[in-house]
Amino acid sequence: KFPASLPHLATHTMRSYQMRCGGLMWRRLPCRRGLATLRVQPPLYILSVLARQEPQLALLAPVGRRTFAEAGSPAQTADLITLLEELRKAAGTPDPGRLEAAGPLLQRGVVEGPIPGRLGVLRALSALGSLPGRPYAVGSFFLFFLEDYVRELGALRDGETISDRASELREVLRCFHAAGISAEPLRLVYEHVAQDFPEFEVAGALLPLSAAASLCHTMLATGLSSPAAVTVLLRASLREPLVHIADDAQELRLLKMIEMLIRLDYLHTQEQLPPDVTEYLSVIRDLRYYDRELRRDTALSYQLSFFLRKHGFPSKRHMLGPYPLKVCDPEERINFEPVEDREFRGGMPEDPFARKRRHLEAIGWRNFQVSSSTWGALPSYEAKAAHLRRILKENDLLSL
């Protein structure tokens, strides 16, 4: 798309070039005499020549000195990621025009070249798309990627393992989730897991428990899943005996979280699970899991426990599913949650503390959050004691 100030270009010899780019078609591109015989990508080469002649085309300059490198090359991928990182870091002053100017190259960057490079560009786009207020329109690039990517899903590539494929799908789903995009063609990704993964295993490529649990957890935690895909991944998980898993293992934590997510957030999926998977989840629910974080006190959790004991609250430690409760009363189902100030990945619909509170309340617990910023703003011992006493009185937890 050329500036209107360049009408003289149309007077030169015309030649049509067509270049498929993730659904984008280049048509009737005007080019100067003598360039029609070039065997490099003509549109990008022409732009690189014209950019030196017409200042209007300098919008593309921020992409880097290798802006017009060969599509899918490491140089172009690195330049695109650098551009997206610069835009993300300058979030205070959004510049959508710069992203729009680099649009054709970004479209090629997400559909051409090796998968790791394309995922790198997609990851940078998801970080840009998750900025507060979402000032950049990145949805079209995700659709271009998805249209091309689902056509490549099928048999494992040369040298690729089923664990590699599961890890790749996790990254794709996390990028879509971070950018806040839930496209209908994602069902083809779910169908790939539900239909092709069993065929891989029949051929001898068995999916390990860690990879199966990680992918299943990602699908449920992001809301990008289907009952059939969840069933396949849980059946791959139940193949490995649970007696070989330590009670503080990461795999067991993921399985505990999967069981709670299905039981509380995915009732439709739960109804469609076969009996063997349902029984497996029941076993997971009854297994003991221990999170080492339970015994690690922070300044906030230690002080909360100290002040609450002064008011007769038990302040016990307890494990509830995958969640460690550091300051709670298991008998009365009351939990005081010390919320530390942390930055979470952008694009999350709810932070882990909010999800934990929602899950606890769904199973009958009363949950009271005390943030470190609020606690730190209380100037004295007496102010902290009065703050907790007020919470206890307002919720009928303290008899006068």
Short mmCIF file of C-alpha atoms in Angstrom, two decimals:
data_model
loop_
_atom_site.label_atom_id
_atom_site.label_comp_id
_atom_site.label_asym_id
_atom_site.label_seq_id
_atom_site.Cartn_x
_atom_site.Cartn_y
_atom_site.Cartn_z
CA LYS A 1 0.00 0.00 0.00
CA PHE A 2 1.86 3.04 -1.31
CA PRO A 3 1.44 6.73 -0.39
CA ALA A 4 -0.73 8.81 -2.69
CA SER A 5 2.26 11.05 -3.37
CA LEU A 6 3.86 8.39 -5.54
CA PRO A 7 1.59 8.30 -8.63
CA HIS A 8 4.59 8.40 -10.95
CA LEU A 9 5.41 4.81 -10.00
CA ALA A 10 2.29 3.60 -11.82
CA THR A 11 3.61 4.96 -15.09
CA HIS A 12 6.41 2.42 -15.18
CA THR A 13 6.18 -1.13 -16.44
CA MET A 14 3.55 -3.07 -14.44
CA ARG A 15 3.86 -6.63 -13.37
CA SER A 16 1.59 -8.57 -11.01
CA TYR A 17 3.04 -10.39 -8.10
CA GLN A 18 0.99 -12.55 -5.83
CA MET A 19 2.26 -13.68 -2.48
CA ARG A 20 0.19 -15.71 -0.09
CA CYS A 21 0.77 -14.48 3.44
CA GLY A 22 -1.48 -16.15 5.97
CA GLY A 23 -4.60 -15.24 4.06
CA LEU A 24 -3.23 -11.89 2.77
CA MET A 25 -2.89 -11.64 -1.01
CA TRP A 26 -0.61 -9.13 -2.70
CA ARG A 27 -2.08 -8.06 -6.07
CA ARG A 28 -1.05 -5.76 -8.90
CA LEU A 29 2.02 -4.40 -7.17
CA PRO A 30 3.57 -1.56 -9.22
CA CYS A 31 7.30 -1.93 -9.69
CA ARG A 32 9.96 -0.02 -11.50
CA ARG A 33 11.39 -1.13 -14.80
CA GLY A 34 14.24 -3.54 -14.36
CA LEU A 35 13.05 -5.04 -11.08
CA ALA A 36 10.58 -7.43 -12.70
CA THR A 37 13.26 -10.05 -13.30
CA LEU A 38 14.44 -10.20 -9.67
CA ARG A 39 13.98 -13.60 -8.00
CA VAL A 40 13.90 -12.30 -4.45
CA GLN A 41 10.60 -11.35 -2.81
CA PRO A 42 9.72 -8.45 -5.14
CA PRO A 43 7.30 -6.50 -2.92
CA LEU A 44 9.70 -6.34 0.02
CA TYR A 45 12.67 -5.57 -2.20
CA ILE A 46 10.79 -2.74 -3.92
CA LEU A 47 9.87 -1.26 -0.56
CA SER A 48 13.50 -1.37 0.51
CA VAL A 49 14.51 0.56 -2.64
CA LEU A 50 11.68 3.08 -2.37
CA ALA A 51 12.30 3.67 1.31
CA ARG A 52 15.60 5.28 0.35
CA GLN A 53 13.88 7.52 -2.20
CA GLU A 54 10.61 8.49 -0.49
CA PRO A 55 10.51 9.66 3.15
CA GLN A 56 6.89 8.52 3.43
CA LEU A 57 8.09 4.94 3.55
CA ALA A 58 10.43 5.58 6.48
CA LEU A 59 7.65 4.35 8.80
CA LEU A 60 9.07 0.89 8.30
CA ALA A 61 12.54 1.90 9.46
CA PRO A 62 12.01 1.12 13.18
CA VAL A 63 11.80 -2.57 12.40
CA GLY A 64 15.58 -2.53 12.18
CA ARG A 65 18.37 -2.55 9.66
CA ARG A 66 17.37 -6.05 8.55
CA THR A 67 13.72 -5.08 8.02
CA PHE A 68 13.65 -6.71 4.61
CA ALA A 69 15.62 -9.82 5.45
CA GLU A 70 14.47 -13.11 4.03
CA ALA A 71 11.12 -14.18 5.46
CA GLY A 72 11.42 -16.54 8.38
CA SER A 73 15.18 -15.98 8.76
CA PRO A 74 16.64 -15.66 12.26
CA ALA A 75 17.63 -12.07 11.42
CA GLN A 76 14.08 -11.03 10.54
CA THR A 77 12.62 -12.88 13.51
CA ALA A 78 15.05 -11.15 15.88
CA ASP A 79 14.22 -7.75 14.38
CA LEU A 80 10.47 -8.31 14.72
CA ILE A 81 10.80 -9.43 18.35
CA THR A 82 12.99 -6.39 19.06
CA LEU A 83 10.36 -4.09 17.57
CA LEU A 84 7.57 -5.65 19.63
CA GLU A 85 9.66 -5.46 22.80
CA GLU A 86 10.33 -1.77 22.17
CA LEU A 87 6.61 -1.11 21.73
CA ARG A 88 5.80 -3.03 24.91
CA LYS A 89 8.39 -1.16 26.98
CA ALA A 90 7.02 2.16 25.71
CA ALA A 91 3.53 1.27 26.96
CA GLY A 92 3.06 4.77 28.38
CA THR A 93 3.12 6.27 24.88
CA PRO A 94 1.46 3.75 22.50
CA ASP A 95 2.41 3.99 18.83
CA PRO A 96 -0.08 1.87 16.83
CA GLY A 97 1.17 3.40 13.57
CA ARG A 98 4.54 1.76 14.02
CA LEU A 99 2.91 -1.63 14.48
CA GLU A 100 0.69 -1.06 11.46
CA ALA A 101 3.67 -0.12 9.31
CA ALA A 102 5.37 -3.40 10.20
CA GLY A 103 2.14 -5.35 9.61
CA PRO A 104 3.15 -7.15 6.38
CA LEU A 105 6.42 -8.33 7.91
CA LEU A 106 4.68 -9.48 11.09
CA GLN A 107 2.16 -11.43 9.03
CA ARG A 108 5.00 -13.22 7.31
CA GLY A 109 6.82 -13.66 10.60
CA VAL A 110 3.99 -15.70 12.11
CA VAL A 111 3.37 -17.94 9.09
CA GLU A 112 6.82 -18.52 7.57
CA GLY A 113 9.97 -20.04 8.93
CA PRO A 114 10.65 -22.61 11.68
CA ILE A 115 8.05 -23.10 14.41
CA PRO A 116 10.33 -21.86 17.26
CA GLY A 117 10.85 -18.54 15.50
CA ARG A 118 7.16 -18.13 14.77
CA LEU A 119 6.30 -18.89 18.39
CA GLY A 120 8.85 -16.29 19.48
CA VAL A 121 7.07 -13.63 17.42
CA LEU A 122 3.69 -14.85 18.70
CA ARG A 123 4.94 -14.68 22.30
CA ALA A 124 6.08 -11.08 21.80
CA LEU A 125 2.73 -10.22 20.18
CA SER A 126 0.85 -11.72 23.13
CA ALA A 127 2.87 -9.62 25.58
CA LEU A 128 2.06 -6.53 23.49
CA GLY A 129 -1.61 -7.45 23.26
CA SER A 130 -1.93 -7.92 27.04
CA LEU A 131 -0.97 -4.34 27.90
CA PRO A 132 -3.54 -2.48 30.05
CA GLY A 133 -6.22 -1.01 27.84
CA ARG A 134 -5.03 -3.16 24.94
CA PRO A 135 -3.84 -0.21 22.78
CA TYR A 136 -2.51 -2.50 20.03
CA ALA A 137 -4.73 -4.54 17.71
CA VAL A 138 -2.86 -7.84 17.42
CA GLY A 139 -5.81 -10.19 16.86
CA SER A 140 -5.35 -10.42 13.09
CA PHE A 141 -1.78 -11.71 13.48
CA PHE A 142 -3.01 -14.50 15.76
CA LEU A 143 -5.63 -15.49 13.20
CA PHE A 144 -3.02 -15.52 10.42
CA PHE A 145 -0.83 -17.75 12.58
CA LEU A 146 -3.68 -20.07 13.51
CA GLU A 147 -4.90 -20.46 9.93
CA ASP A 148 -1.48 -21.66 8.83
CA TYR A 149 -0.60 -23.58 12.01
CA VAL A 150 -3.65 -25.85 12.08
CA ARG A 151 -2.84 -27.00 8.54
CA GLU A 152 0.55 -28.22 9.77
CA LEU A 153 -0.82 -30.18 12.72
CA GLY A 154 -0.77 -33.89 12.07
CA ALA A 155 2.05 -36.38 12.14
CA LEU A 156 5.07 -35.60 14.29
CA ARG A 157 7.83 -33.77 12.45
CA ASP A 158 11.28 -35.28 11.95
CA GLY A 159 13.01 -35.47 15.32
CA GLU A 160 9.94 -34.27 17.21
CA THR A 161 8.61 -36.21 20.19
CA ILE A 162 5.07 -36.26 21.52
CA SER A 163 6.30 -34.32 24.57
CA ASP A 164 7.68 -31.64 22.24
CA ARG A 165 4.30 -31.38 20.53
CA ALA A 166 2.52 -31.07 23.88
CA SER A 167 4.92 -28.32 24.97
CA GLU A 168 4.40 -26.51 21.67
CA LEU A 169 0.62 -26.62 22.04
CA ARG A 170 0.93 -25.28 25.60
CA GLU A 171 2.88 -22.30 24.32
CA VAL A 172 0.33 -21.60 21.59
CA LEU A 173 -2.58 -21.72 24.05
CA ARG A 174 -0.78 -19.52 26.57
CA CYS A 175 -0.11 -16.89 23.90
CA PHE A 176 -3.74 -16.83 22.78
CA HIS A 177 -4.89 -16.63 26.40
CA ALA A 178 -2.50 -13.80 27.29
CA ALA A 179 -3.67 -11.77 24.29
CA GLY A 180 -7.31 -12.40 25.22
CA ILE A 181 -8.13 -14.19 21.95
CA SER A 182 -10.43 -17.20 21.77
CA ALA A 183 -10.91 -17.99 18.09
CA GLU A 184 -13.26 -20.66 16.76
CA PRO A 185 -10.46 -22.39 14.75
CA LEU A 186 -8.82 -23.31 18.08
CA ARG A 187 -11.22 -26.26 18.13
CA LEU A 188 -8.92 -27.80 15.51
CA VAL A 189 -6.13 -27.73 18.10
CA TYR A 190 -8.40 -29.51 20.60
CA GLU A 191 -9.35 -32.06 17.92
CA HIS A 192 -5.66 -32.64 17.21
CA VAL A 193 -5.11 -33.58 20.86
CA ALA A 194 -8.26 -35.72 21.01
CA GLN A 195 -7.72 -37.58 17.73
CA ASP A 196 -4.01 -37.58 16.87
CA PHE A 197 -2.45 -38.08 20.31
CA PRO A 198 -4.04 -41.56 20.73
CA GLU A 199 -2.66 -42.50 17.30
CA PHE A 200 0.81 -41.35 18.35
CA GLU A 201 0.60 -43.57 21.42
CA VAL A 202 -0.62 -46.56 19.41
CA ALA A 203 2.47 -46.08 17.24
CA GLY A 204 4.64 -46.24 20.37
CA ALA A 205 5.09 -42.54 21.22
CA LEU A 206 3.76 -42.52 24.79
CA LEU A 207 2.96 -39.19 26.43
CA PRO A 208 4.64 -38.92 29.87
CA LEU A 209 2.62 -37.96 32.92
CA SER A 210 4.40 -34.62 33.34
CA ALA A 211 3.69 -33.52 29.76
CA ALA A 212 0.08 -34.75 29.83
CA ALA A 213 -0.69 -33.06 33.17
CA SER A 214 0.98 -29.80 32.11
CA LEU A 215 -0.97 -29.57 28.86
CA CYS A 216 -4.25 -30.54 30.53
CA HIS A 217 -3.72 -27.95 33.28
CA THR A 218 -2.91 -25.24 30.72
CA MET A 219 -6.04 -26.03 28.71
CA LEU A 220 -8.28 -25.87 31.78
CA ALA A 221 -6.59 -22.87 33.40
CA THR A 222 -6.83 -20.82 30.19
CA GLY A 223 -10.36 -21.93 29.36
CA LEU A 224 -9.19 -23.23 25.97
CA SER A 225 -10.18 -26.89 26.13
CA SER A 226 -12.67 -29.54 25.09
CA PRO A 227 -13.98 -32.57 27.02
CA ALA A 228 -12.51 -34.98 24.45
CA ALA A 229 -9.02 -33.46 24.70
CA VAL A 230 -9.13 -33.46 28.52
CA THR A 231 -10.18 -37.13 28.49
CA VAL A 232 -7.26 -38.13 26.25
CA LEU A 233 -4.73 -36.29 28.43
CA LEU A 234 -6.08 -37.73 31.69
CA ARG A 235 -6.04 -41.24 30.24
CA ALA A 236 -2.39 -40.70 29.34
CA SER A 237 -1.77 -39.57 32.93
CA LEU A 238 -3.48 -42.53 34.62
CA ARG A 239 -1.17 -44.94 32.81
CA GLU A 240 1.62 -44.08 35.28
CA PRO A 241 1.11 -45.49 38.82
CA LEU A 242 0.60 -42.78 41.42
CA VAL A 243 2.64 -44.71 44.00
CA HIS A 244 5.77 -43.58 42.13
CA ILE A 245 4.93 -39.89 42.62
CA ALA A 246 6.21 -38.05 45.72
CA ASP A 247 3.62 -36.23 47.82
CA ASP A 248 5.30 -32.89 47.06
CA ALA A 249 5.86 -33.46 43.32
CA GLN A 250 4.91 -30.83 40.76
CA GLU A 251 2.96 -33.45 38.78
CA LEU A 252 0.75 -34.16 41.79
CA ARG A 253 0.11 -30.45 42.31
CA LEU A 254 -1.02 -30.15 38.67
CA LEU A 255 -3.28 -33.19 39.00
CA LYS A 256 -4.79 -31.76 42.20
CA MET A 257 -5.45 -28.46 40.41
CA ILE A 258 -6.95 -30.26 37.40
CA GLU A 259 -9.32 -32.19 39.68
CA MET A 260 -10.46 -29.00 41.42
CA LEU A 261 -10.88 -27.06 38.17
CA ILE A 262 -13.03 -29.81 36.64
CA ARG A 263 -15.09 -30.24 39.82
CA LEU A 264 -15.75 -26.51 40.35
CA ASP A 265 -15.40 -24.77 36.97
CA TYR A 266 -16.03 -27.40 34.29
CA LEU A 267 -19.19 -29.27 35.24
CA HIS A 268 -20.03 -29.79 31.57
CA THR A 269 -16.67 -31.51 31.03
CA GLN A 270 -17.10 -33.54 34.22
CA GLU A 271 -20.41 -34.92 32.96
CA GLN A 272 -18.77 -36.21 29.78
CA LEU A 273 -15.79 -37.95 31.38
CA PRO A 274 -15.77 -41.76 31.12
CA PRO A 275 -15.94 -43.85 34.32
CA ASP A 276 -12.25 -44.73 34.40
CA VAL A 277 -11.23 -41.05 34.26
CA THR A 278 -13.84 -40.09 36.86
CA GLU A 279 -12.51 -42.77 39.22
CA TYR A 280 -8.96 -41.56 38.61
CA LEU A 281 -9.93 -38.02 39.60
CA SER A 282 -11.54 -39.37 42.78
CA VAL A 283 -8.28 -41.05 43.70
CA ILE A 284 -6.39 -37.81 42.99
CA ARG A 285 -8.77 -35.90 45.25
CA ASP A 286 -8.09 -38.24 48.19
CA LEU A 287 -4.31 -38.29 47.75
CA ARG A 288 -2.20 -36.33 50.21
CA TYR A 289 -0.31 -33.45 48.64
CA TYR A 290 2.17 -31.31 50.54
CA ASP A 291 3.33 -27.91 49.35
CA ARG A 292 6.67 -26.90 50.86
CA GLU A 293 5.48 -23.30 50.75
CA LEU A 294 3.16 -24.14 53.64
CA ARG A 295 6.03 -23.96 56.15
CA ARG A 296 7.67 -20.85 54.70
CA ASP A 297 6.45 -17.83 56.60
CA THR A 298 6.66 -14.32 55.22
CA ALA A 299 6.63 -11.26 57.47
CA LEU A 300 2.94 -10.79 56.67
CA SER A 301 1.86 -14.38 57.37
CA TYR A 302 3.88 -14.50 60.60
CA GLN A 303 2.41 -11.26 61.93
CA LEU A 304 -1.12 -12.21 60.89
CA SER A 305 -0.82 -15.48 62.75
CA PHE A 306 0.60 -13.72 65.83
CA PHE A 307 -2.13 -11.06 66.06
CA LEU A 308 -4.97 -13.53 65.34
CA ARG A 309 -3.81 -15.85 68.12
CA LYS A 310 -4.04 -12.88 70.48
CA HIS A 311 -7.76 -12.79 69.63
CA GLY A 312 -8.30 -16.53 70.12
CA PHE A 313 -8.09 -17.57 66.47
CA PRO A 314 -6.30 -20.97 66.04
CA SER A 315 -4.07 -19.87 63.10
CA LYS A 316 -3.30 -23.42 61.94
CA ARG A 317 -1.57 -24.61 58.75
CA HIS A 318 -3.58 -26.82 56.44
CA MET A 319 -3.47 -28.24 52.89
CA LEU A 320 -6.71 -28.03 50.91
CA GLY A 321 -6.35 -29.70 47.53
CA PRO A 322 -3.49 -27.88 45.75
CA TYR A 323 -3.72 -24.84 48.03
CA PRO A 324 -1.56 -24.24 51.15
CA LEU A 325 -3.43 -22.36 53.89
CA LYS A 326 -0.98 -20.78 56.34
CA VAL A 327 -3.42 -19.01 58.67
CA CYS A 328 -6.70 -20.88 58.98
CA ASP A 329 -9.19 -22.70 61.19
CA PRO A 330 -9.93 -26.04 59.43
CA GLU A 331 -12.79 -26.93 61.77
CA GLU A 332 -14.72 -23.70 61.16
CA ARG A 333 -13.53 -23.45 57.53
CA ILE A 334 -12.13 -19.96 57.93
CA ASN A 335 -8.98 -18.78 56.15
CA PHE A 336 -6.98 -15.57 56.41
CA GLU A 337 -5.00 -15.21 53.18
CA PRO A 338 -1.79 -13.12 53.32
CA VAL A 339 -1.65 -11.56 49.84
CA GLU A 340 1.86 -10.52 48.93
CA ASP A 341 2.37 -7.73 46.38
CA ARG A 342 3.37 -9.49 43.16
CA GLU A 343 3.18 -8.83 39.44
CA PHE A 344 1.51 -11.55 37.44
CA ARG A 345 1.60 -12.22 33.72
CA GLY A 346 -0.53 -9.79 31.76
CA GLY A 347 -3.78 -10.83 30.18
CA MET A 348 -4.91 -13.04 33.06
CA PRO A 349 -8.70 -12.77 33.64
CA GLU A 350 -8.12 -13.40 37.36
CA ASP A 351 -4.94 -13.59 39.39
CA PRO A 352 -4.06 -16.75 41.36
CA PHE A 353 -5.20 -15.20 44.67
CA ALA A 354 -8.62 -14.38 43.21
CA ARG A 355 -8.99 -17.90 41.81
CA LYS A 356 -7.95 -19.40 45.16
CA ARG A 357 -10.53 -17.28 46.97
CA ARG A 358 -13.25 -18.26 44.50
CA HIS A 359 -12.45 -21.97 44.84
CA LEU A 360 -12.39 -21.81 48.64
CA GLU A 361 -15.72 -20.05 48.77
CA ALA A 362 -17.19 -22.56 46.30
CA ILE A 363 -16.48 -25.43 48.69
CA GLY A 364 -17.81 -23.65 51.78
CA TRP A 365 -14.84 -21.77 53.23
CA ARG A 366 -14.88 -18.17 54.41
CA ASN A 367 -11.85 -16.37 53.07
CA PHE A 368 -10.45 -13.02 54.21
CA GLN A 369 -7.59 -11.47 52.27
CA VAL A 370 -5.07 -9.12 53.86
CA SER A 371 -2.69 -7.49 51.38
CA SER A 372 0.87 -6.59 52.29
CA SER A 373 0.32 -3.01 51.06
CA THR A 374 -2.64 -2.53 53.41
CA TRP A 375 -0.79 -4.17 56.30
CA GLY A 376 2.34 -2.14 55.71
CA ALA A 377 0.36 1.10 55.76
CA LEU A 378 -0.75 0.46 59.35
CA PRO A 379 1.72 2.50 61.38
CA SER A 380 1.77 0.74 64.76
CA TYR A 381 1.19 -2.43 66.73
CA GLU A 382 -2.11 -1.05 67.98
CA ALA A 383 -3.28 -0.14 64.46
CA LYS A 384 -2.59 -3.68 63.20
CA ALA A 385 -4.41 -5.24 66.14
CA ALA A 386 -7.37 -2.90 65.64
CA HIS A 387 -7.53 -3.71 61.92
CA LEU A 388 -7.78 -7.47 62.53
CA ARG A 389 -10.19 -6.96 65.42
CA ARG A 390 -12.47 -4.97 63.11
CA ILE A 391 -12.45 -7.79 60.52
CA LEU A 392 -13.32 -10.34 63.19
CA LYS A 393 -16.13 -8.22 64.62
CA GLU A 394 -17.66 -7.37 61.23
CA ASN A 395 -17.88 -11.07 60.38
CA ASP A 396 -19.15 -12.23 63.78
CA LEU A 397 -15.93 -14.04 64.56
CA LEU A 398 -15.27 -12.24 67.83
CA SER A 399 -17.55 -12.34 70.83
CA LEU A 400 -17.70 -9.12 72.86
#
